[in-house]
Coordinates of C-alpha atoms in Angstrom, one line a residue:
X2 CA 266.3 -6.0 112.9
X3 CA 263.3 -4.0 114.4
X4 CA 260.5 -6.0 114.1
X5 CA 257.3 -4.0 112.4
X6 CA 255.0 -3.9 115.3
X7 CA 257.5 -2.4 117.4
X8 CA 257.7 1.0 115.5
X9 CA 254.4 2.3 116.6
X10 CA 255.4 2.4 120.1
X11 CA 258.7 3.5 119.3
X12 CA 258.1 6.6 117.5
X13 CA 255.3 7.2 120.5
X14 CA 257.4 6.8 122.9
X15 CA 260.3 9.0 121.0
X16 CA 257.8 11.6 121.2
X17 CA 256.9 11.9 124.5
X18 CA 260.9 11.8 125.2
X19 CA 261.0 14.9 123.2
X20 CA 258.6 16.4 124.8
X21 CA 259.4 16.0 128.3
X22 CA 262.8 17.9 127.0
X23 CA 260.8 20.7 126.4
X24 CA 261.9 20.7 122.3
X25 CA 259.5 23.0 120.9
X26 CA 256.7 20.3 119.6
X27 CA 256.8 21.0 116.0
X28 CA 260.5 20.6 115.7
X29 CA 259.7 17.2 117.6
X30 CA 257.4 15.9 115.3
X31 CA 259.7 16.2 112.3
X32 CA 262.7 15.0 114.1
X33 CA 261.1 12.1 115.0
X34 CA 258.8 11.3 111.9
X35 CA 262.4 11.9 109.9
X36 CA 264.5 9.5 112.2
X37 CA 262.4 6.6 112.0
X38 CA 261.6 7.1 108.2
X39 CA 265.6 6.4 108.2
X40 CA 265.1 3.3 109.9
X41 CA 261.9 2.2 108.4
X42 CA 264.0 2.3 104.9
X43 CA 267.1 0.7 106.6
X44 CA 264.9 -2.1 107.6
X45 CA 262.5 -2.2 104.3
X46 CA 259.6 -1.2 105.3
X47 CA 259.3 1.0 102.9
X48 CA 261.6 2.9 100.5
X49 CA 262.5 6.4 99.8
X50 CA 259.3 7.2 96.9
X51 CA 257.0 6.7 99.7
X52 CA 258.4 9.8 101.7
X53 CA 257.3 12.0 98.9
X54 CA 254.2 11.5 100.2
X55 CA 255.4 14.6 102.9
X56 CA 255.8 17.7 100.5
X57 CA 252.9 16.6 98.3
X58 CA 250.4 16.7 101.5
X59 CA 252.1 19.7 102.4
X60 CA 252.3 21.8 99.2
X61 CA 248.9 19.8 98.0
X62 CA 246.4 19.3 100.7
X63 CA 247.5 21.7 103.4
X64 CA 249.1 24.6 102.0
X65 CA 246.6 24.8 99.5
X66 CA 243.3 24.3 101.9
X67 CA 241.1 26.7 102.3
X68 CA 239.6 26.3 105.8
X69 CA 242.7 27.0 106.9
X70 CA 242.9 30.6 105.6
X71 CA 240.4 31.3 108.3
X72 CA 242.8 30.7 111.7
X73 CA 243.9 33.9 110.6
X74 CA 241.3 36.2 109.6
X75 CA 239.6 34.6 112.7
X76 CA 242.7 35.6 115.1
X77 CA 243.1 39.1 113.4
X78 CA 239.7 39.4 114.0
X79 CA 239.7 38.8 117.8
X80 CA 243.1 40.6 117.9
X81 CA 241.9 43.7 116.9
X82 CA 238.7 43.6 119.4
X83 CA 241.0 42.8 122.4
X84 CA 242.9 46.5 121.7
X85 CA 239.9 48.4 121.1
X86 CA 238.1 48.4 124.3
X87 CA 235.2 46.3 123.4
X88 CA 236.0 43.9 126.6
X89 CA 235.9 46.9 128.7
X90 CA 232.7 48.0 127.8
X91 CA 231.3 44.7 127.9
X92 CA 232.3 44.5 131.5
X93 CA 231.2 48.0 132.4
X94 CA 227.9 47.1 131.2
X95 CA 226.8 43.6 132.8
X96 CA 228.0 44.7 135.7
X97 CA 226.0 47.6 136.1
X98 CA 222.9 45.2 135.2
X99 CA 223.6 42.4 137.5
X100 CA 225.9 43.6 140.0
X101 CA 223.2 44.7 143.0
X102 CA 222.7 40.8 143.0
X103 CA 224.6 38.6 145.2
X104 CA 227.5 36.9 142.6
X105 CA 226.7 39.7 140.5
X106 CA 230.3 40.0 139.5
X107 CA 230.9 36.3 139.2
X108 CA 227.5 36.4 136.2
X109 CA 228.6 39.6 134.3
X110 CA 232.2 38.1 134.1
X111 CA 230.3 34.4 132.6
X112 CA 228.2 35.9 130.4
X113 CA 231.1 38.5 129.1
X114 CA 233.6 35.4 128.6
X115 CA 231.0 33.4 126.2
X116 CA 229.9 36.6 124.2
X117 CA 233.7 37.3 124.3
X118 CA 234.6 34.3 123.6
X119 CA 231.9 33.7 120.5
X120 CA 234.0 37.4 119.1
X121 CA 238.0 37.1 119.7
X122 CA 238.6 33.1 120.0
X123 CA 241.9 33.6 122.3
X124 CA 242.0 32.7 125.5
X125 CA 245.4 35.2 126.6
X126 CA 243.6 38.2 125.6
X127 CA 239.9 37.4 126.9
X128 CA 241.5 35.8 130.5
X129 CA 243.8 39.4 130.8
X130 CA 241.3 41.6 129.4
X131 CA 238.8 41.0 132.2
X132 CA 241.1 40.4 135.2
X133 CA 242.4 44.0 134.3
X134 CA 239.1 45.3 134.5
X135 CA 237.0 43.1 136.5
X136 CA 239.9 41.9 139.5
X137 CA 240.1 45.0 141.4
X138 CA 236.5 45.3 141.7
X139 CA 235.8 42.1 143.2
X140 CA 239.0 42.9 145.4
X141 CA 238.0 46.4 146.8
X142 CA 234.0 44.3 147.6
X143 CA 235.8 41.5 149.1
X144 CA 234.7 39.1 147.1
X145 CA 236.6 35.6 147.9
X146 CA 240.1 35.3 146.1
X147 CA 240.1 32.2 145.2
X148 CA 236.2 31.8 143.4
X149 CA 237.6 35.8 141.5
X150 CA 240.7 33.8 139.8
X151 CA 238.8 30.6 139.5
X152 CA 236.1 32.3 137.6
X153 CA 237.8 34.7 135.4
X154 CA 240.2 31.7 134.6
X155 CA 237.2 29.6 133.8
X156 CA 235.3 32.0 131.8
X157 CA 238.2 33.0 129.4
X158 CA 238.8 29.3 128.8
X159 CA 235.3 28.7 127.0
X160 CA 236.3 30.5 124.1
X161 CA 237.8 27.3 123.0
X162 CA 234.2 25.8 122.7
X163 CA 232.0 29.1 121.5
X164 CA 231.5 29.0 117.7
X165 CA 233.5 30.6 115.7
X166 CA 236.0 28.5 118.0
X167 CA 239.5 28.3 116.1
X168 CA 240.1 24.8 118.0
X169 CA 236.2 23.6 116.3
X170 CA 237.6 25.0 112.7
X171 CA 241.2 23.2 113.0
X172 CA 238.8 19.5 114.0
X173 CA 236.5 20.6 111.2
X174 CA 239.5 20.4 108.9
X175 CA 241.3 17.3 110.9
X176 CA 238.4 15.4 111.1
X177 CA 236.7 16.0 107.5
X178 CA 233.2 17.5 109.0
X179 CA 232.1 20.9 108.0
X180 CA 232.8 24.1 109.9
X181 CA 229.1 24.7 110.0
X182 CA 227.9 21.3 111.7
X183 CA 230.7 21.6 114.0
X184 CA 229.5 24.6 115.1
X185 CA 226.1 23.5 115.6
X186 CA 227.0 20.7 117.2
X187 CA 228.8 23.1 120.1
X188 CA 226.0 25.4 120.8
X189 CA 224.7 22.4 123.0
X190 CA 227.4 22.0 125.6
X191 CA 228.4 26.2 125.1
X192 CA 225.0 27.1 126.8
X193 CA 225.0 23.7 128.9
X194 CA 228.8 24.9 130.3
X195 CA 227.5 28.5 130.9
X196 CA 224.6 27.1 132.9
X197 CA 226.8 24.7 135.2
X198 CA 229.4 27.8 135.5
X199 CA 225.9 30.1 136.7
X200 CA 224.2 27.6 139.0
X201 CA 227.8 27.1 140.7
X202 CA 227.9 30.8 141.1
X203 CA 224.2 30.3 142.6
X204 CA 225.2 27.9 144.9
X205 CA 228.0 29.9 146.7
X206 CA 226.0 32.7 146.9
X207 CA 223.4 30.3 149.0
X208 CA 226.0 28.5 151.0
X209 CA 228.9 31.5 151.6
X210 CA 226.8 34.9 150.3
X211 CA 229.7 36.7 152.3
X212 CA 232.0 35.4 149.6
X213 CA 230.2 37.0 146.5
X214 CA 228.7 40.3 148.2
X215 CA 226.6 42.5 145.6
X216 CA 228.0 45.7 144.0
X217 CA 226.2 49.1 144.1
X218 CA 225.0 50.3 140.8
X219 CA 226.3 54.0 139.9
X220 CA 223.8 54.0 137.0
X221 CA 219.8 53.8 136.4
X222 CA 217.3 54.6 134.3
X223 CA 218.4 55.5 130.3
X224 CA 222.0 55.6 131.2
X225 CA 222.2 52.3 132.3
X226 CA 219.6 50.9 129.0
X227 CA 222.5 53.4 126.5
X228 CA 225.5 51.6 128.4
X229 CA 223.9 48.0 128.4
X230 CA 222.8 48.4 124.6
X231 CA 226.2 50.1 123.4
X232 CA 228.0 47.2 125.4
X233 CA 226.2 44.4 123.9
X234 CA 224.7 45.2 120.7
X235 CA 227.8 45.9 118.7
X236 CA 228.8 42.6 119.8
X237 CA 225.5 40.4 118.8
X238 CA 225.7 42.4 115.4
X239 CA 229.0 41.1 114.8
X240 CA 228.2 37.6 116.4
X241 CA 225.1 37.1 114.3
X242 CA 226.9 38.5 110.9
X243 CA 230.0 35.8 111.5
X244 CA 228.0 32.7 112.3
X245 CA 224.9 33.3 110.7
X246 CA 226.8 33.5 107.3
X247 CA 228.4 30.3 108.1
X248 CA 226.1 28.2 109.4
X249 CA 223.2 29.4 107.4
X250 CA 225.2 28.6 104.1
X251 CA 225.7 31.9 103.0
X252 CA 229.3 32.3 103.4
X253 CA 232.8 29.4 103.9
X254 CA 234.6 30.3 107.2
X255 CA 237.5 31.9 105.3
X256 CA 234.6 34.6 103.8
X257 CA 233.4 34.6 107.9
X258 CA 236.4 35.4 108.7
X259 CA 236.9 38.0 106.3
X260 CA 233.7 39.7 106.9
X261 CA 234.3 39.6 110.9
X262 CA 237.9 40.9 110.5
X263 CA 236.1 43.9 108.5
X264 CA 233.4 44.3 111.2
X265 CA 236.2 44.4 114.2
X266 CA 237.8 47.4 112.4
X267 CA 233.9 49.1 112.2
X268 CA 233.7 48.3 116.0
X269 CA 237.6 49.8 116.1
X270 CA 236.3 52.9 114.2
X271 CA 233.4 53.5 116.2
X272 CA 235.3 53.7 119.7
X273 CA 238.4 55.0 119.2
X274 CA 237.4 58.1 116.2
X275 CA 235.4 61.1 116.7
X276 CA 232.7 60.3 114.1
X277 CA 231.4 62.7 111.9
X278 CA 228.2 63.0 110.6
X279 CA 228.8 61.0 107.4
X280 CA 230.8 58.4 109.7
X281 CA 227.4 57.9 111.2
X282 CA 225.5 57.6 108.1
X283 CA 227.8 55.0 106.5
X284 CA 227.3 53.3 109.8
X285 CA 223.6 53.4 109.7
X286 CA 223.4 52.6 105.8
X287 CA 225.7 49.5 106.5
X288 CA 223.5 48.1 109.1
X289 CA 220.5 48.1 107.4
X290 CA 222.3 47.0 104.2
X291 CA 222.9 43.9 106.4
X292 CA 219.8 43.4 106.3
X293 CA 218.5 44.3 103.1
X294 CA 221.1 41.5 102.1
X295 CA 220.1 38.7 104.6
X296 CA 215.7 39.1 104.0
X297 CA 216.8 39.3 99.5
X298 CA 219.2 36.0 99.8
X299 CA 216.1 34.1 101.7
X300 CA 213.3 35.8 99.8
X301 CA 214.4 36.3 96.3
X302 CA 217.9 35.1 96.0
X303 CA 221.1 36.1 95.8
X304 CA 221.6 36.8 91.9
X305 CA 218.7 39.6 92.1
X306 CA 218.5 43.5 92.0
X307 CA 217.5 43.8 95.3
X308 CA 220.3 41.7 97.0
X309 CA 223.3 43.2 94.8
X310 CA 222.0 46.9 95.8
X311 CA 222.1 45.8 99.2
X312 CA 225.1 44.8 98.8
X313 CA 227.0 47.3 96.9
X314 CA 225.6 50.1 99.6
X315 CA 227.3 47.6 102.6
X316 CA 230.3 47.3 101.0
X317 CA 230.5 50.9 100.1
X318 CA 230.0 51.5 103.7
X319 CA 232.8 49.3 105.1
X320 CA 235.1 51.2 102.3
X321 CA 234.1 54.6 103.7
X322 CA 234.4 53.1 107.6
X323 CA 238.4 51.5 106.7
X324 CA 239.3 54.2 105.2
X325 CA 238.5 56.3 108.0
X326 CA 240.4 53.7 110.4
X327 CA 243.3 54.1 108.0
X328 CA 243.2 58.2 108.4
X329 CA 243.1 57.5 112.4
X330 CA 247.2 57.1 112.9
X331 CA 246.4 55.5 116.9
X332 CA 243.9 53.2 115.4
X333 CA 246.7 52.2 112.0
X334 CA 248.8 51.2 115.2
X335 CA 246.6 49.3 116.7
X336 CA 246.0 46.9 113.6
X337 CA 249.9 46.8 113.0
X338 CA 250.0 45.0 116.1
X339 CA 247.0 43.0 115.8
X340 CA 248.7 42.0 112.4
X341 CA 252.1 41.0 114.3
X342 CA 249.8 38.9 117.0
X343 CA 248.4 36.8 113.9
X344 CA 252.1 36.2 112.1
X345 CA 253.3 34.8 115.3
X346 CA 249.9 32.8 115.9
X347 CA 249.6 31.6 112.0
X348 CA 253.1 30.8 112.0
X349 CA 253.2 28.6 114.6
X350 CA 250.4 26.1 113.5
X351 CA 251.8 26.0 110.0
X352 CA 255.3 24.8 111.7
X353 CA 252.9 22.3 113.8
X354 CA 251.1 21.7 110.5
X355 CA 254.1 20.8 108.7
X356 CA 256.0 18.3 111.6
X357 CA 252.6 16.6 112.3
X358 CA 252.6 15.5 108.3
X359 CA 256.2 14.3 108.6
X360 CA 255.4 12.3 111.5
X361 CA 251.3 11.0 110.8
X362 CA 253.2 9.8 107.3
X363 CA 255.8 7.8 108.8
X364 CA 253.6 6.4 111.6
X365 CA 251.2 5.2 108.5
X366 CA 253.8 4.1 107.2
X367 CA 254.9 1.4 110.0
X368 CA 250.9 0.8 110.0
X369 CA 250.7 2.9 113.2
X370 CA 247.4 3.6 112.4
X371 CA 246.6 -0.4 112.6
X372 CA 248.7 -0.2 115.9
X373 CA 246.4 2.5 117.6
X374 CA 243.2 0.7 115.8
X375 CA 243.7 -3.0 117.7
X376 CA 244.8 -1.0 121.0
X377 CA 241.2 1.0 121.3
X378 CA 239.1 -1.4 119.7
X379 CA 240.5 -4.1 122.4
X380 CA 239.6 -1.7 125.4
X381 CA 236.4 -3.5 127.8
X382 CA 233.5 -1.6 128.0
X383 CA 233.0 -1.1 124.1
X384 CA 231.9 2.1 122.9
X385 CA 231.5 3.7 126.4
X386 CA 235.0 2.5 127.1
X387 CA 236.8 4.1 123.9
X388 CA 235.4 7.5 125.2
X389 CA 236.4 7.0 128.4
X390 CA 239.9 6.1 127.6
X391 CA 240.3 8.4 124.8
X392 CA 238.9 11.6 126.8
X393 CA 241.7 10.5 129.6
X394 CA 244.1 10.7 127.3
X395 CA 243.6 13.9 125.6
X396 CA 243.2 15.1 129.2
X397 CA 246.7 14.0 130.6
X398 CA 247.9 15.2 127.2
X399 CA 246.8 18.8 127.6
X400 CA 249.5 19.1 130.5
X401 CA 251.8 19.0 127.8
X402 CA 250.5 20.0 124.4
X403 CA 248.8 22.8 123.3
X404 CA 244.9 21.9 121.4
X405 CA 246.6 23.2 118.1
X406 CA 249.2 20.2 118.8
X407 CA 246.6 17.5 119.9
X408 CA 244.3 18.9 116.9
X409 CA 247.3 17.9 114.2
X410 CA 248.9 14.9 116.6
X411 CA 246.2 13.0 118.4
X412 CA 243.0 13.6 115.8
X413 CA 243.8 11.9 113.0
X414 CA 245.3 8.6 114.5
X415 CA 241.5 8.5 116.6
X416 CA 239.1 9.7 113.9
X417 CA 239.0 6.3 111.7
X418 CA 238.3 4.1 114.8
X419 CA 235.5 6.9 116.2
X420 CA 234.3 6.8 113.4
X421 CA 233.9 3.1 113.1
X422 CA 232.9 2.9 116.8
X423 CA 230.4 5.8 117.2
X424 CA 228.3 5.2 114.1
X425 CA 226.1 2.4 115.7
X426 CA 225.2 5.0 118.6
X427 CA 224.5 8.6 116.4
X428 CA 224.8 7.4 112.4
X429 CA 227.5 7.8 110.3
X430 CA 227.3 11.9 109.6
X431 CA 227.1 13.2 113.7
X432 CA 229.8 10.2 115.0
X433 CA 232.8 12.4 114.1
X434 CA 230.6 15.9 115.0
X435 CA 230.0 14.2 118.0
X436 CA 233.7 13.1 119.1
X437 CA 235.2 16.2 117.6
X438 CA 233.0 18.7 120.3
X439 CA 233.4 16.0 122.9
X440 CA 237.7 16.3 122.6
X441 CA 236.9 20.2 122.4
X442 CA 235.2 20.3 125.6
X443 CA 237.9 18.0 127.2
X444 CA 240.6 20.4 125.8
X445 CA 239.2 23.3 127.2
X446 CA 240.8 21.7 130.8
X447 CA 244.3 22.2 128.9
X448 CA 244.4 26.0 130.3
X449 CA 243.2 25.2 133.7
X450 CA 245.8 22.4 135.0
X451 CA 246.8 23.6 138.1
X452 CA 249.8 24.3 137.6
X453 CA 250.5 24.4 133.9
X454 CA 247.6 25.9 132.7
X455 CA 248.4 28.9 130.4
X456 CA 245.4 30.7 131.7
X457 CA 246.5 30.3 135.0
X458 CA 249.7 32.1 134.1
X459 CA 248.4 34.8 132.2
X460 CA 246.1 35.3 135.2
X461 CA 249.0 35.4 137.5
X462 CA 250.6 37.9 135.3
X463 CA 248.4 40.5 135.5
X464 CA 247.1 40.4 139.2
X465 CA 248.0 41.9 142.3
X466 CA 251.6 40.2 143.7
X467 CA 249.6 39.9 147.5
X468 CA 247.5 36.9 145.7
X469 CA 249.1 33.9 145.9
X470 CA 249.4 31.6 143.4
X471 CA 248.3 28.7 145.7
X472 CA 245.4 30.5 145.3
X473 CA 245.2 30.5 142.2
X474 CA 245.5 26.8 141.7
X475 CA 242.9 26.3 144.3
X476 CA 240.5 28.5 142.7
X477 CA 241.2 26.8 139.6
X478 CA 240.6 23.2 140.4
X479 CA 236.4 23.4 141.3
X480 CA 236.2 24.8 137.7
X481 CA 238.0 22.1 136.1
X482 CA 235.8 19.7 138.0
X483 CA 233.1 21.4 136.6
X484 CA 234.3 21.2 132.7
X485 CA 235.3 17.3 133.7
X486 CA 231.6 17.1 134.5
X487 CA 230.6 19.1 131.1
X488 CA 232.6 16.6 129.6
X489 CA 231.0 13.2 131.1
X490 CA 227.5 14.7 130.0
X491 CA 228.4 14.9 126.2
X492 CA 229.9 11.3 126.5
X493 CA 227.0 9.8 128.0
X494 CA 223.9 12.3 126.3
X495 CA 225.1 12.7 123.2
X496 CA 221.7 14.6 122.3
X497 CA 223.6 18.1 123.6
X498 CA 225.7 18.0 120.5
X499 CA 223.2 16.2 117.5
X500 CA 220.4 18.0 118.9
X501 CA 221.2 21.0 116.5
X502 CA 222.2 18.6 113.8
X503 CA 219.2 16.6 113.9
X504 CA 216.7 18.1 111.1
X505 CA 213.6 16.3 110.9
X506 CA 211.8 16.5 108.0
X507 CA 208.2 15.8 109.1
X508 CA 207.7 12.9 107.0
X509 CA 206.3 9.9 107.6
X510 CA 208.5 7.0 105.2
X511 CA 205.3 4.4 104.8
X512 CA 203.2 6.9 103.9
X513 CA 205.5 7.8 101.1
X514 CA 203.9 5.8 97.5
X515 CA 206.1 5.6 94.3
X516 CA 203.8 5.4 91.1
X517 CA 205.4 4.4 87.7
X518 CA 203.5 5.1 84.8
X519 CA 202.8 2.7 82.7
X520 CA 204.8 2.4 78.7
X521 CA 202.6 4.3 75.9
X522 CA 201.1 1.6 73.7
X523 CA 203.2 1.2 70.2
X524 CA 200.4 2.5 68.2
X525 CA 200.4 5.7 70.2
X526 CA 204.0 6.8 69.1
X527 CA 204.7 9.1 66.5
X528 CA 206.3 7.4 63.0
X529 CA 210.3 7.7 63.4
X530 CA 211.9 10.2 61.2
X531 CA 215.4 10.5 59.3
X532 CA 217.2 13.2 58.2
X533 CA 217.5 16.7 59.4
X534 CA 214.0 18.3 60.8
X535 CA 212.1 20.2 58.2

């Protein structure tokens, strides 16, 4: 006879066995949830009616949830851009504009990895995209080996943390906070983790400028302003259109998603088809549709003339724009495989989905959630303590699992006691805003371990054999100090995440009077009446 409080551990340790294995996670999860459901009924801790639980969350409040519909528009979305040259042109551009300074190289590829990384939300594509491009520049200008990998590394791992972030949508969902406030709650430590990347950069270039020489500009004047604008515009328009809907309430993530998907095959259209002149006027008429729509929704409303003509001449364009995509048989390939990308991608977080039900169910179950309540609730140090011990966890963790697996694993057994914990320091609406960025920051360390990080091995995929990968690692391991320290700010200010959330409404409470009018006097009311009015 197992006794009950010995289950928790058991199934937590029967993990980690699995894991070190190498069994692919999801199949773990369901082994193990499964098992110890066998014994939990063996020993009478619960019986077979309370496994049903498992399809109904599945079929009921998974399947059937629709925040989840956006992982895949989202990674459509960011598929299609990686193929269609936007990176590239992005590159191109910043560093024409900042390469005559020192580091020049090291700011374009920053700033290119968090507007990247606010458009295609994967980490493979944005971390090979710019070491294609960017890596033999900084090799032929000698820049230093080890700050070129460390950087591009770094840079293509904040697209984890830049709304629309697919890891900030899956703790939205996990963590029962809305897309839109986790998103606002990440702009904070976004900019904060650009500016520590960019003042790192600084410093080299003060201490060792011979490691992060400037770059001759080939380009001046108009040309350079037409290559800047056509490298970055596109990409705001697309930016603003995606998050603005969402956080401004207009639109749910799926719709976000949706509409983004449809502006990455606009972007597709308009570098890889010769455009004709009715191409261009869709273009332009879609654009300032865009508009029309956005000033009628704040001004006069959605459900008015001026908004649904709007919209009808945006959607007309889009029509005219996808159907020109589908003519143009290089770009029809292109989405095919931006469509196989998002199977494979989808596909494996509904499997993950699926084995992290079987296994939160049966850990419930054995009141594992009790278990891992008295264990963090017990640590010293209070508050300050449970964020210290959690964000240790989650980082020795991401050796191992991937955010998707920690997301559907770790989350839920740690939201009730964050949330119980945190209240007293931000209220009860940021706490779980507040934890949920803070894990998504600490995650972002999961593709830089030296030496399991997955951006470390796409990196080392696509660069030159004659770099090491001792380099590599080395370069790698200043940047993770750097997102550790990104991390112990958000525990310890948590202003950079409920600054956003915070909306003050510029009132002052005892200046606030209530006035109840007096009853009317019985003599003042009208004589009842019976029967049906004359």
């Amino acid at each position: 006879m197992i006794p009950l409080e010995w289950m928790p551990p058991l199934m937590f340790a029967g993990l980690v066995v699995f894991l070190i294995i190498g069994f692919p996670v999801a199949f773990s999860l369901a082994a193990v949830g499964l098992f110890f459901g066998m014994i939990s009924m063996a020993q009478g801790f619960f019986t077979l009616d309370f496994l049903q639980a498992i399809p109904g969350r599945i079929f009921g409040s998974i399947l059937a949830n629709d925040l989840l519909l956006a992982i895949p528009f989202f990674t459509l979305m960011g598929a299609i851009l990686e193929k269609c040259g936007l990176a590239e042109d992005m590159l191109e551009s910043m560093g024409q504009l900042f390469g005559p300074m020192k580091g020049g190289l090291g700011y374009s590829v920053i700033i290119v990895g968090f507007i990247l990384g606010a458009i295609t939300g994967t980490v493979a594509a944005q971390v090979i995209a710019m070491a294609l491009i960017t890596m033999p520049v900084m090799m032929r200008y000698n820049y230093n080996i080890r700050y070129a990998t460390g950087v591009l590394a770094a840079s293509g791992t904040i697209t984890q943390l830049v709304p629309p972030s697919l890891v900030l949508v899956v703790l939205a969902d996990q963590l029962g906070r809305s897309v839109g406030d986790m998103y606002l709650g990440a702009w904070g430590p976004s900019l904060l983790q650009i500016a520590l990347f960019a003042a790192y950069t600084w410093f080299l270039t003060i201490i060792r400028p011979q490691d992060l020489p400037p770059v001759p500009r080939t380009l001046t004047g108009r040309p350079l302003l037409i290559k800047c604008m056509w490298g970055i515009i596109p990409a705001g328009v697309l930016i603003f259109l995606v998050l603005g809907t969402i956080m401004l309430g207009l639109a749910t993530p799926t719709e976000a998603g949706a509409l983004g998907t449809v502006g990455a095959i606009i972007l597709a259209v308009l570098r890889n088809t010769q455009m004709t002149k009715i191409d261009r006027i869709a273009y332009a008429a879609g654009l300032i549709a865009v508009a029309g729509c956005l000033v009628a929704a704040y001004t006069v409303g959605m459900k008015t003339v001026p908004f649904r003509i709007s919209f009808s001449v945006f959607f007309a364009s889009i029509i005219w724009l996808c159907w020109r995509a589908w003519q143009d048989k290089a770009l029809h390939d292109l989405i095919v495989e931006g469509m196989r990308s998002t199977m494979r991608i989808t596909s494996m977080v509904a499997f993950i989905v699926v084995g992290a039900t079987c296994f939160s169910i049966v850990f419930a179950g054995v009141d594992g959630n009790l278990w891992v309540e008295h264990g963090l609730t017990s640590l010293p140090g209070g508050v300050w303590g449970f964020l210290i011990a959690v964000n240790l966890l989650v980082f020795f963790l991401a050796f191992f699992l991937d955010f998707f697996e920690i997301a559907f694993i770790i989350v839920p057994m740690l939201a009730p006691v964050a949330q119980k914990l945190l209240t007293p320091v931000v209220g009860a609406d940021a706490a779980l805003i507040w934890f949920g960025v803070m894990l998504c920051v600490n995650m972002q360390t999961s593709f830089m371990h030296p030496p399991f990080g997955f951006a470390l091995f796409y990196l080392r995929s696509v660069i030159p054999k004659t770099i090491s990968s001792a380099d590599i690692y080395w370069g790698a391991i200043p940047w993770v100090g750097l997102q550790l320290i990104m991390v112990a700010i958000v525990i310890f200010a948590p202003i950079t995440v409920t600054f956003f959330l915070d909306k003050p409404h510029g009132i002052d409470p005892s200046t606030i009077r209530i006035e109840v009018a007096p009853p009317p006097d019985e003599d003042d009311l009208p004589p009842p009446s019976f029967g049906p009015p004359r």
